[in-house]
Amino acid sequence: MILVQGLKYVINKKHRTRLPKSDCTQWIVTEKDEITFFDNTVSAKFLCRGNFYWWVETCKATNNPLQIGRTDLHYAYIAKFRSDNNNEWHGYPVTGERNPHDVPPTSILESWFKNKVFSKKEVSDITRGRGYVRSCA
Amino acid sequence: MSDLALNLKIEGDFIDSFIYSGVLYILDTEYNFSSYFWADICQYIKQRNNRRNTLDQNLYYYLTDNTAFTRRNLNVDTELNLTELNKLRKDIININCWPSDICIYSNKLYYAGDDGVYFIDTDYQTAEFKKDKKLNKIFGTKSFAISPANYHRVALAAGIQGVYTTCFYNNKNNPEEKKISNESSIDIEWMNNELFINSKNFCINKFQEILKKSEIEENPQLSNIREELSKKSRLGNLPDTGISTKSYFDYVRSVLRATPEHIDLSSNYVYGWSSGDVNYFLRNNNSITAKDNNRQSSLEIPIGDYNLNILRARTSGCGTILENNDGKLFLLTKGKIEEISHDSVSWRVYPRARNHSNHLHVINDDDLTVKIYHRSNESSYFHSFLSKNKN
């Protein structure tokens, strides 16, 4: 467990050591990157009313989202962070496909839209449960 | 000769649109719903574009009401900028969210927000929104698709959470939610008592038809229902003929609570939708089967050569719109498939509409394009209108 801006953060091995599946996405970035993402989202105040932090890592040159995780079929680009009963935070990549709990709320999507991380079509697809994914094939 | 009667590009930063009973509703990226009389927009364009001869009058009448006569050689290709649009606005309301889906049915504007599904009452005669102090929430989980039906019922596709119905016929402050399918779906359509659930295992749930009180009382073939309900109303001095209002409402409530019947379908069907009296089934991206429930006939259209990889499809008076995995839109009409857009944000047709069945709305990055197609003079499975039965 480490402290990130005063918040306890734990690397959850479930999202690093198992086979990638749609209901158990796996990080494909380092633990150091995962913690950096959490640090960034806390700084950016991307905390939603549901008490989740959200993050998309983008390429500095193009502003395009970067792959940070995967399922068995798709690469994932959105990170979701949650706290448990001990106020310890952990995170995992999400695709946003078909899972109402893995679709970022309006406040987060609006910020990504206005900062041109996602296009209007991409935000529209995410809200409709189509996710933001690329095939692993 | 163009199939298009109108190609209207409305400038603006929009998320969604809906036309209902002569009112156009547009949702912008500030999450404001604005309302406009569609006839006002048509009238404004007619006057601005100086189109005053008799043929143009007919065309503009058709644009306002798609059941009117139309000449296929007439069309309008024009634009409306934001300043012009704002002058025509009738009302505005903010919903404070980017909804997954919207739908207007029975004068209620339903929208799927971040934490559930809500509705706003609308008035098609004034184009105004009823601004209640308290939000009308009818479902407590984020949903990806909304499909309302009669008697204040709404079907909701909540992705991996399943498919639900919610019903506030009894009490709008206490809607009754019911899970009707475990299928992971983001695409549903409720039409004519059948709920099409598009998922990995496409299926249809058939709901029991709710008969009108007058039907039960007057139709000789429904004597068993009438007798059953009449028995319940024989309290004191109530008449033997007819059924009491209370008995009728009890009947409605019992039907509303009934579990829909799961319909077995061919395992070849991977996707389905409905429009008018026709049900459409996609077979593994190779063909579409259209089954007319009234005429008890069907037609199969091969589409395999087009390699479309269809993601979503719907049919209305303008034809059948196919969206593929690359985000392209295609219009399928009798005999041809043509690409109509390659970079749209979203789109909508109106298979339940009486006067707007030939509308296709396409949201693009910088505009809403309203396309109205001429009504086809030929009977075709791939154009459809309101059901000839009850809807």
Coordinates of N, CA, C and O in Angstrom, one line a residue, chain A residues 49 96-101 103-107 109-110 113-114 119-121 123-130, chain B residues 13-14 29 31 97-100 114-115 142 144 158-161 184-186 311-312 323 344-346 364-365:
Chain A
R49 N -19.8 11.5 -8.8 CA -20.7 11.4 -7.7 C -20.8 10.0 -7.1 O -21.2 9.8 -6.0
G96 N -16.1 -0.3 -20.9 CA -17.4 0.4 -21.0 C -18.4 -0.3 -21.8 O -19.6 0.2 -22.0
E97 N -18.1 -1.5 -22.3 CA -19.1 -2.3 -23.2 C -20.1 -2.9 -22.3 O -19.8 -3.8 -21.5
R98 N -21.4 -2.5 -22.5 CA -22.5 -3.2 -22.0 C -22.6 -3.2 -20.4 O -23.5 -3.8 -19.9
N99 N -21.7 -2.6 -19.8 CA -21.7 -2.6 -18.3 C -22.1 -1.2 -17.8 O -21.2 -0.3 -17.9
P100 N -23.3 -1.0 -17.3 CA -23.6 0.3 -16.8 C -22.7 0.9 -15.7 O -22.6 2.1 -15.6
H101 N -22.0 0.0 -15.0 CA -21.2 0.5 -13.9 C -19.8 0.9 -14.5 O -19.0 1.6 -13.8
V103 N -19.4 2.7 -17.4 CA -19.5 3.8 -18.3 C -19.3 5.1 -17.4 O -20.1 5.3 -16.5
P104 N -18.3 5.9 -17.7 CA -18.1 7.1 -16.9 C -19.3 8.0 -17.0 O -20.0 8.1 -18.1
P105 N -19.6 8.7 -16.0 CA -20.8 9.6 -16.0 C -20.5 10.9 -16.8 O -19.4 11.1 -17.3
T106 N -21.5 11.6 -17.0 CA -21.5 12.8 -17.9 C -20.3 13.8 -17.5 O -19.6 14.3 -18.4
S107 N -20.1 14.0 -16.2 CA -19.1 15.0 -15.8 C -17.7 14.6 -16.3 O -16.9 15.5 -16.7
L109 N -17.1 12.3 -19.0 CA -17.1 12.3 -20.4 C -17.1 13.7 -21.0 O -16.4 13.9 -22.0
E110 N -17.8 14.6 -20.4 CA -17.8 16.0 -20.9 C -16.4 16.6 -20.9 O -16.0 17.2 -21.8
F113 N -14.5 15.0 -23.7 CA -15.0 15.6 -25.0 C -14.5 17.0 -25.2 O -14.0 17.3 -26.3
K114 N -14.6 17.8 -24.2 CA -14.1 19.2 -24.4 C -12.6 19.3 -24.6 O -12.1 20.2 -25.3
S119 N -14.0 11.9 -29.5 CA -14.9 12.7 -30.4 C -16.3 12.6 -29.9 O -16.6 11.7 -29.0
K120 N -17.2 13.3 -30.5 CA -18.6 13.3 -30.2 C -19.1 11.9 -30.4 O -19.9 11.3 -29.6
K121 N -18.8 11.3 -31.5 CA -19.2 9.9 -31.9 C -18.7 8.9 -30.8 O -19.5 8.0 -30.4
V123 N -17.9 9.5 -27.7 CA -18.6 9.7 -26.4 C -20.1 9.1 -26.5 O -20.6 8.4 -25.6
S124 N -20.7 9.4 -27.7 CA -22.0 8.9 -27.9 C -22.0 7.3 -27.8 O -22.9 6.7 -27.2
D125 N -21.0 6.7 -28.4 CA -20.9 5.2 -28.4 C -20.7 4.7 -27.0 O -21.3 3.7 -26.6
I126 N -19.9 5.4 -26.2 CA -19.6 5.0 -24.8 C -20.9 5.1 -24.0 O -21.2 4.1 -23.3
T127 N -21.6 6.2 -24.2 CA -22.9 6.3 -23.4 C -23.9 5.2 -23.7 O -24.7 4.9 -22.9
R128 N -23.8 4.8 -25.0 CA -24.8 3.8 -25.4 C -24.4 2.4 -25.2 O -25.0 1.4 -25.6
G129 N -23.3 2.2 -24.4 CA -22.9 0.9 -24.0 C -22.0 0.2 -25.1 O -21.7 -1.0 -24.9
R130 N -21.6 0.9 -26.1 CA -20.8 0.2 -27.1 C -19.3 0.2 -26.7 O -18.5 -0.5 -27.3
Chain B
D13 N -24.3 22.3 -32.3 CA -23.5 21.2 -31.6 C -24.5 20.4 -30.8 O -24.9 20.7 -29.7
F14 N -25.0 19.3 -31.5 CA -26.1 18.5 -31.0 C -25.7 17.1 -30.6 O -24.7 16.6 -31.1
T29 N -25.2 20.0 -26.7 CA -24.1 19.5 -25.9 C -24.0 20.2 -24.6 O -23.1 20.0 -23.8
Y31 N -26.7 20.0 -22.8 CA -27.7 19.2 -22.3 C -29.1 19.9 -22.2 O -29.9 19.6 -21.3
C97 N -27.4 16.0 -18.2 CA -26.6 14.7 -18.5 C -26.6 14.5 -20.0 O -27.4 15.0 -20.7
W98 N -25.6 13.6 -20.4 CA -25.6 13.2 -21.7 C -26.3 11.8 -21.7 O -25.7 10.8 -21.3
P99 N -27.5 11.8 -22.2 CA -28.3 10.5 -22.1 C -27.8 9.5 -23.1 O -27.3 9.8 -24.2
S100 N -28.0 8.2 -22.6 CA -27.7 7.1 -23.5 C -28.7 7.0 -24.6 O -28.4 6.5 -25.7
D114 N -27.4 9.3 -16.1 CA -26.3 8.6 -15.5 C -26.7 7.6 -14.5 O -26.0 6.6 -14.3
D115 N -27.8 7.8 -13.8 CA -28.1 7.0 -12.7 C -29.6 6.4 -12.8 O -30.1 6.0 -11.8
K142 N -28.7 2.7 -14.6 CA -28.3 3.3 -15.9 C -28.7 2.3 -17.0 O -28.4 1.1 -16.9
F144 N -29.1 1.6 -21.4 CA -28.6 2.0 -22.7 C -29.6 2.2 -23.8 O -29.3 2.8 -24.8
A158 N -30.3 -2.7 -19.9 CA -29.3 -2.3 -19.0 C -28.0 -3.1 -19.2 O -27.3 -3.4 -18.2
G159 N -27.7 -3.5 -20.4 CA -26.5 -4.2 -20.6 C -26.4 -5.5 -19.9 O -27.4 -6.3 -19.9
I160 N -25.3 -5.7 -19.2 CA -25.1 -7.0 -18.5 C -26.0 -7.2 -17.4 O -26.2 -8.3 -16.8
Q161 N -26.7 -6.1 -16.9 CA -27.6 -6.2 -15.8 C -28.9 -6.8 -16.3 O -29.8 -7.2 -15.5
S184 N -27.7 -9.9 -22.0 CA -26.9 -8.6 -22.0 C -27.2 -7.9 -23.2 O -26.8 -8.3 -24.3
S185 N -28.0 -6.8 -23.1 CA -28.5 -6.1 -24.3 C -28.3 -4.6 -24.2 O -28.5 -4.1 -23.1
I186 N -28.0 -4.0 -25.3 CA -28.0 -2.5 -25.4 C -28.9 -2.0 -26.5 O -28.9 -0.9 -26.8
L311 N -24.4 -3.5 -37.3 CA -24.4 -3.2 -35.9 C -25.8 -2.9 -35.4 O -26.3 -3.3 -34.4
R312 N -26.6 -2.2 -36.2 CA -27.9 -1.7 -35.8 C -28.7 -1.5 -37.1 O -28.2 -1.0 -38.1
E323 N -26.7 0.3 -40.0 CA -25.5 0.9 -39.5 C -24.5 -0.2 -39.3 O -24.8 -1.2 -38.7
S344 N -21.3 9.7 -39.2 CA -22.3 10.3 -38.4 C -22.1 10.0 -36.9 O -21.4 9.0 -36.6
V345 N -22.6 10.7 -36.0 CA -22.5 10.5 -34.6 C -23.6 9.5 -34.2 O -23.4 8.5 -33.5
S346 N -24.9 9.8 -34.6 CA -26.0 8.9 -34.3 C -27.1 9.2 -35.3 O -27.0 10.2 -36.1
N364 N -24.5 14.8 -36.8 CA -23.1 14.9 -37.2 C -22.3 15.8 -36.2 O -22.9 16.3 -35.3
D365 N -21.1 15.9 -36.5 CA -20.3 16.7 -35.5 C -20.8 18.1 -35.3 O -20.8 18.7 -34.2

